[in-house]
PDB file of C-alpha atoms in Angstrom:
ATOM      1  CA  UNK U   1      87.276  17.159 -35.171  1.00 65.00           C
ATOM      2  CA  UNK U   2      85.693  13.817 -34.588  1.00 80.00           C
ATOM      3  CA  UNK U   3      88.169  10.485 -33.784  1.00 88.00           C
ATOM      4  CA  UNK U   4      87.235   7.045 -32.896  1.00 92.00           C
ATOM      5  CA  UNK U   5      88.488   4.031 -31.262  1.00 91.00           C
ATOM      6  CA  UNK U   6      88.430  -0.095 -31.703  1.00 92.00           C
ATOM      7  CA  UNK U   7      89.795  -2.206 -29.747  1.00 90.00           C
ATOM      8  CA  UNK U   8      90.265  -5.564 -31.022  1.00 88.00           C
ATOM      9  CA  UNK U   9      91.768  -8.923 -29.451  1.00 86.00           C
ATOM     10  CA  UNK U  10      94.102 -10.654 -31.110  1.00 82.00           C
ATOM     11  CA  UNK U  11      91.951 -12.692 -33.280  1.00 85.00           C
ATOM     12  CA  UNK U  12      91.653 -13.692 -37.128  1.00 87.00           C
ATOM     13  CA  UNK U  13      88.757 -11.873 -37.245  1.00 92.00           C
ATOM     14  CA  UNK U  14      90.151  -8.481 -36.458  1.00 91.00           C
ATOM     15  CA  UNK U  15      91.238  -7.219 -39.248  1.00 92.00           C
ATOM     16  CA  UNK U  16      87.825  -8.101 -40.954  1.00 95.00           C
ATOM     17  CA  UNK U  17      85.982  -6.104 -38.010  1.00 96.00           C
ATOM     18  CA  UNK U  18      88.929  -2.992 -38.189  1.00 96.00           C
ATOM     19  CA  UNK U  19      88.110  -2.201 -42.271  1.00 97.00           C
ATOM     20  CA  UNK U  20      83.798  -2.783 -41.354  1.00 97.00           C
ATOM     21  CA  UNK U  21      84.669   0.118 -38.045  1.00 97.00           C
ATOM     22  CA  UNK U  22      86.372   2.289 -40.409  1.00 97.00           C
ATOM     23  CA  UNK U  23      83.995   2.344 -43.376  1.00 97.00           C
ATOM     24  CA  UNK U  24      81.212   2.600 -40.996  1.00 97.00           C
ATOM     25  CA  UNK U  25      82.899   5.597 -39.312  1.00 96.00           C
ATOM     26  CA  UNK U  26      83.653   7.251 -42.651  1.00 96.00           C
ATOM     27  CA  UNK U  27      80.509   6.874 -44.708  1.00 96.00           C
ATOM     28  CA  UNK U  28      78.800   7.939 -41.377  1.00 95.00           C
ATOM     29  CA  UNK U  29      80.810  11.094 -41.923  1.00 93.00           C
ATOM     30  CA  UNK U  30      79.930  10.965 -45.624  1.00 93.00           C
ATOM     31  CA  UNK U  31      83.492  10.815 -46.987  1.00 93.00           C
ATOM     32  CA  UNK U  32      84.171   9.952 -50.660  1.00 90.00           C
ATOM     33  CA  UNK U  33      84.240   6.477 -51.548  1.00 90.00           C
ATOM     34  CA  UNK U  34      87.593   6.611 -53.153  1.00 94.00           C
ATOM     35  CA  UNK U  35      89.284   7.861 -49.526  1.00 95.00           C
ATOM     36  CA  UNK U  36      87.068   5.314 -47.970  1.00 96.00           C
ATOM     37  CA  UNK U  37      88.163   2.639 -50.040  1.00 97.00           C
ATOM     38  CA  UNK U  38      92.459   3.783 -49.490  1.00 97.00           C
ATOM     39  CA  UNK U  39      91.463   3.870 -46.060  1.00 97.00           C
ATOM     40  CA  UNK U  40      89.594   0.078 -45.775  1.00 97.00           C
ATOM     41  CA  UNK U  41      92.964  -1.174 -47.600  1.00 96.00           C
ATOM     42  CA  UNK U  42      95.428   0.273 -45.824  1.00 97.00           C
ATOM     43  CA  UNK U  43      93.761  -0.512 -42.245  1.00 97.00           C
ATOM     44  CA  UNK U  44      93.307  -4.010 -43.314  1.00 94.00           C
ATOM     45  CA  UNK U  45      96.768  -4.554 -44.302  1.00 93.00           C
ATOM     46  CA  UNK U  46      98.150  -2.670 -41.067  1.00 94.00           C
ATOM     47  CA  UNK U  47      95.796  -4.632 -38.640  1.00 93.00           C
ATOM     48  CA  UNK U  48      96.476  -7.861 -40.368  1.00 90.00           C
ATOM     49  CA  UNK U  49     100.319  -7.189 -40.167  1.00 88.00           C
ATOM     50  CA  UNK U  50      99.677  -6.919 -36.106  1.00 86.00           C
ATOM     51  CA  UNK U  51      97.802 -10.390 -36.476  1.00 84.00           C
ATOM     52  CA  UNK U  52     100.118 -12.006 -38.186  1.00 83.00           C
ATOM     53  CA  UNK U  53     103.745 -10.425 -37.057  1.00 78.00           C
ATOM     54  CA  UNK U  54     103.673  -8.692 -33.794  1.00 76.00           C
ATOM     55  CA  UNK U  55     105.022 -10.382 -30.866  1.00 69.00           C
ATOM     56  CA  UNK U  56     102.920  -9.465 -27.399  1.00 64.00           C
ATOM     57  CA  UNK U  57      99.917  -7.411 -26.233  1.00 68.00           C
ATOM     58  CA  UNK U  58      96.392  -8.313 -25.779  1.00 76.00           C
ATOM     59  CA  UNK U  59      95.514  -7.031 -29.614  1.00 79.00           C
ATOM     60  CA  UNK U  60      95.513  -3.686 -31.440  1.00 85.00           C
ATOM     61  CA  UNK U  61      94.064  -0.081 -30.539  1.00 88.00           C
ATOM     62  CA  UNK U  62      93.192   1.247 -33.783  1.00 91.00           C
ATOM     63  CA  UNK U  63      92.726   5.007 -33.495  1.00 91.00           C
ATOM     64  CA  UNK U  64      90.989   7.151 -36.438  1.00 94.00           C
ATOM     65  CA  UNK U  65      90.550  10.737 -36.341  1.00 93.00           C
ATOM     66  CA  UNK U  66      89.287  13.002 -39.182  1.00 92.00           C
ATOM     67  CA  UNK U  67      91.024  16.249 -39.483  1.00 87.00           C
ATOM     68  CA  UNK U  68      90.954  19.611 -41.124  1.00 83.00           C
ATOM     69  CA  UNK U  69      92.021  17.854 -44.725  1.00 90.00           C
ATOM     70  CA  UNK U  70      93.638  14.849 -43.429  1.00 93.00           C
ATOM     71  CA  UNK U  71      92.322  11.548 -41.926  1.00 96.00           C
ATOM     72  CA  UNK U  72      94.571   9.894 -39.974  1.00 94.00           C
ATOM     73  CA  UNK U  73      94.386   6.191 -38.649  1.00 95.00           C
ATOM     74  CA  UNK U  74      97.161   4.637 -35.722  1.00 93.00           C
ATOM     75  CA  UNK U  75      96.930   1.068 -35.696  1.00 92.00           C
ATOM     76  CA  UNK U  76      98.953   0.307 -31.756  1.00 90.00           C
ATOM     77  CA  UNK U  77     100.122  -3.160 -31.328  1.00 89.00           C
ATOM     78  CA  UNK U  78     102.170  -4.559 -28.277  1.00 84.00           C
ATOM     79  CA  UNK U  79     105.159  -5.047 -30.107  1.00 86.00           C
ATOM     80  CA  UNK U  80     107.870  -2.654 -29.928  1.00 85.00           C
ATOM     81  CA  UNK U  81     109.923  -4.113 -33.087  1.00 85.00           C
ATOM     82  CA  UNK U  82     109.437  -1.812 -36.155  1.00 87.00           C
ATOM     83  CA  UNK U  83     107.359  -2.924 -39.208  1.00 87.00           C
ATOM     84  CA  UNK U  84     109.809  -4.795 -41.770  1.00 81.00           C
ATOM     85  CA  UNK U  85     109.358  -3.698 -45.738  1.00 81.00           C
ATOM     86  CA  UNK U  86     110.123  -7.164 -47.086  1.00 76.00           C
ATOM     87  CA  UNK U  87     111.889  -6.985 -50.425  1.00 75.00           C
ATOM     88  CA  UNK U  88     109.648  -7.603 -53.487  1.00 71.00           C
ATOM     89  CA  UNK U  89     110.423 -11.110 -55.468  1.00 69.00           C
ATOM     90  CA  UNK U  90     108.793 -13.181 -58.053  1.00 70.00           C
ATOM     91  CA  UNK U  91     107.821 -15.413 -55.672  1.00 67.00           C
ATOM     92  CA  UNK U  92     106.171 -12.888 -53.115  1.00 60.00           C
ATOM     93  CA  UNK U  93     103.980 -11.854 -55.791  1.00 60.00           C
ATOM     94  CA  UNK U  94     103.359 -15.676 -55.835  1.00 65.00           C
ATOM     95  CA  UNK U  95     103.259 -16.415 -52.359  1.00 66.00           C
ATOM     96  CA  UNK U  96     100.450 -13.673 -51.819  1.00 62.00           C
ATOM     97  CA  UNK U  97     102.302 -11.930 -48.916  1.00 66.00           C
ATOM     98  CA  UNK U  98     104.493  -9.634 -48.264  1.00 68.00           C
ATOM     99  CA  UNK U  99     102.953  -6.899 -50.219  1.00 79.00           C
ATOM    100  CA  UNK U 100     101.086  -4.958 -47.526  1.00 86.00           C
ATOM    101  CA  UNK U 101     103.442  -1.992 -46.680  1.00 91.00           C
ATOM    102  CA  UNK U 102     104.627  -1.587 -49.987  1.00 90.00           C
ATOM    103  CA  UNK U 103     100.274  -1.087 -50.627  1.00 91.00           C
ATOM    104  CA  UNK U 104     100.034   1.740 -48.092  1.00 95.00           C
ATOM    105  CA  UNK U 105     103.172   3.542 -49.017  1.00 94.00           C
ATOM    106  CA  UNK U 106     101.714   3.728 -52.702  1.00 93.00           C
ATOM    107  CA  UNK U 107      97.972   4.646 -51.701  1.00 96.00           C
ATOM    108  CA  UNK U 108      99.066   6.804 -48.948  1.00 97.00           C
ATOM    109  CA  UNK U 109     101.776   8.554 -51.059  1.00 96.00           C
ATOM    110  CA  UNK U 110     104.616   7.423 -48.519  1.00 95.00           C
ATOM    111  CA  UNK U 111     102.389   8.990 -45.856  1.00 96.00           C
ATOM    112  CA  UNK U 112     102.758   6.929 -43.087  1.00 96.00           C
ATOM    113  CA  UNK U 113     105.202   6.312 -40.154  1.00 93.00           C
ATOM    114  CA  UNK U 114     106.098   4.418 -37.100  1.00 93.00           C
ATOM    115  CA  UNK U 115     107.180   4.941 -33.673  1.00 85.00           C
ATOM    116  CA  UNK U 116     106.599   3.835 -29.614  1.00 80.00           C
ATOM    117  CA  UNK U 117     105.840   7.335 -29.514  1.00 74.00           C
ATOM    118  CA  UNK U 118     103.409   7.975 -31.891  1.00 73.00           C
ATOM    119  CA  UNK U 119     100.661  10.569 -30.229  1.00 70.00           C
ATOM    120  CA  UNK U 120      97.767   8.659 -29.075  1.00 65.00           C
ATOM    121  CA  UNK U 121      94.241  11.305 -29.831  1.00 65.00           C
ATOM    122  CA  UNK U 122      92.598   9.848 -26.466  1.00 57.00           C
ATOM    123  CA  UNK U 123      93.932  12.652 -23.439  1.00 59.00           C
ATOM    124  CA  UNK U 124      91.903  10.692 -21.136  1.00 55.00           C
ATOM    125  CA  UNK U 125      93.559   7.609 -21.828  1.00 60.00           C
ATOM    126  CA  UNK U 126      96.974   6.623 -21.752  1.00 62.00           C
ATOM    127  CA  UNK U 127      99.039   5.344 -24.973  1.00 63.00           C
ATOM    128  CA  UNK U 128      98.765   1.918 -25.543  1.00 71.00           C
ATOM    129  CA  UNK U 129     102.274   0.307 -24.913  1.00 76.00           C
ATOM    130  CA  UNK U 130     104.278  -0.871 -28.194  1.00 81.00           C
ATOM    131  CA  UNK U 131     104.464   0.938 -31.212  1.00 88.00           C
ATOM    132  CA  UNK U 132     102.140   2.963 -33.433  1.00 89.00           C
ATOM    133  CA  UNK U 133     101.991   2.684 -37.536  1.00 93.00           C
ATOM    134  CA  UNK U 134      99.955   5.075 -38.811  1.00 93.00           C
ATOM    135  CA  UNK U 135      98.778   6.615 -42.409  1.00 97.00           C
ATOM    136  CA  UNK U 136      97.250  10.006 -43.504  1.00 96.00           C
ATOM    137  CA  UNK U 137      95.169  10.250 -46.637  1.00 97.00           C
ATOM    138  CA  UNK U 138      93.883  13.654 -47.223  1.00 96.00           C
ATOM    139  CA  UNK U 139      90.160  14.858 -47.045  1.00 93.00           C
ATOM    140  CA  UNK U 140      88.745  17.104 -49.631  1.00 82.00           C
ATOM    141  CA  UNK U 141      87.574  20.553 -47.379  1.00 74.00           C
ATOM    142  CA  UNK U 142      83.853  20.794 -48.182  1.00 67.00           C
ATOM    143  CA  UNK U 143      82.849  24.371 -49.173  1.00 53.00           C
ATOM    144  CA  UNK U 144      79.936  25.611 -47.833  1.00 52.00           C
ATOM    145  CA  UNK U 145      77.244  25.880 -50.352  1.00 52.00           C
ATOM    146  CA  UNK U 146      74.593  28.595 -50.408  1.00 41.00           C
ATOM    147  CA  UNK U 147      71.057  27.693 -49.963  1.00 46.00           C
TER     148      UNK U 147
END
């Protein structure tokens, strides 16, 4: 199965050019919208959280791969401290922030994890040092259709 890989520095822009890589990668696969949509959000808000929270590195590794039924995308950052679930007030509604893991455990279906060890799809390359947080959203199985 096909996977992919973006580096990006650690720049504002990133998470802008991390949802474009993904929904270039998935409508080049000719995905559903609807996954390709889950997938755009929940990148953006895991890259962004990278940009905005982890301490160290020289960016993010974002790693996609497209499965038998599941896609799964590894956002790597330099930072070894886990990603924190901030609890949900009034004013973080407000505030705009704070939202973005509570997002991707509700479009993901709590599918998604974290871990220094998190399996890196490259064998060729080593794991990039920190943590991983990943997601799965699963892929409709296309039947084959008779001619």
């Amino acid at each position: 199965m096909p996977s992919y890989t973006l580096v990006c520095p650690p720049l504002d822009t990133s998470p802008h050019i991390a949802r474009d890589f993904v929904a270039t990668v998935l409508r080049a696969l000719e995905l559903d919208g609807s996954l390709i949509d889950d997938a755009i959000l929940c990148t953006s808000e895991l890259v962004t959280n990278v940009c905005v929270h982890a301490k160290g590195g020289d960016g993010t590794v974002l790693w996609l791969a497209v499965e038998e039924g599941r896609l799964r995308v590894v956002v790597y950052d330099g930072d070894e401290n886990p990603p924190v679930i901030r609890e949900l007030t009034a004013d973080t509604w407000e505030r705009g922030g704070g939202r973005g893991l509570y997002l991707v455990d509700a479009v993901t279906q709590g599918r998604w994890g974290h871990g220094p060890d998190v399996p890196y799809g490259r064998r060729e390359c080593p794991r990039p040092e920190g943590k991983g947080v990943w997601f799965d959203l699963p892929v409709p199985v296309r039947s084959a259709t008779a001619p």
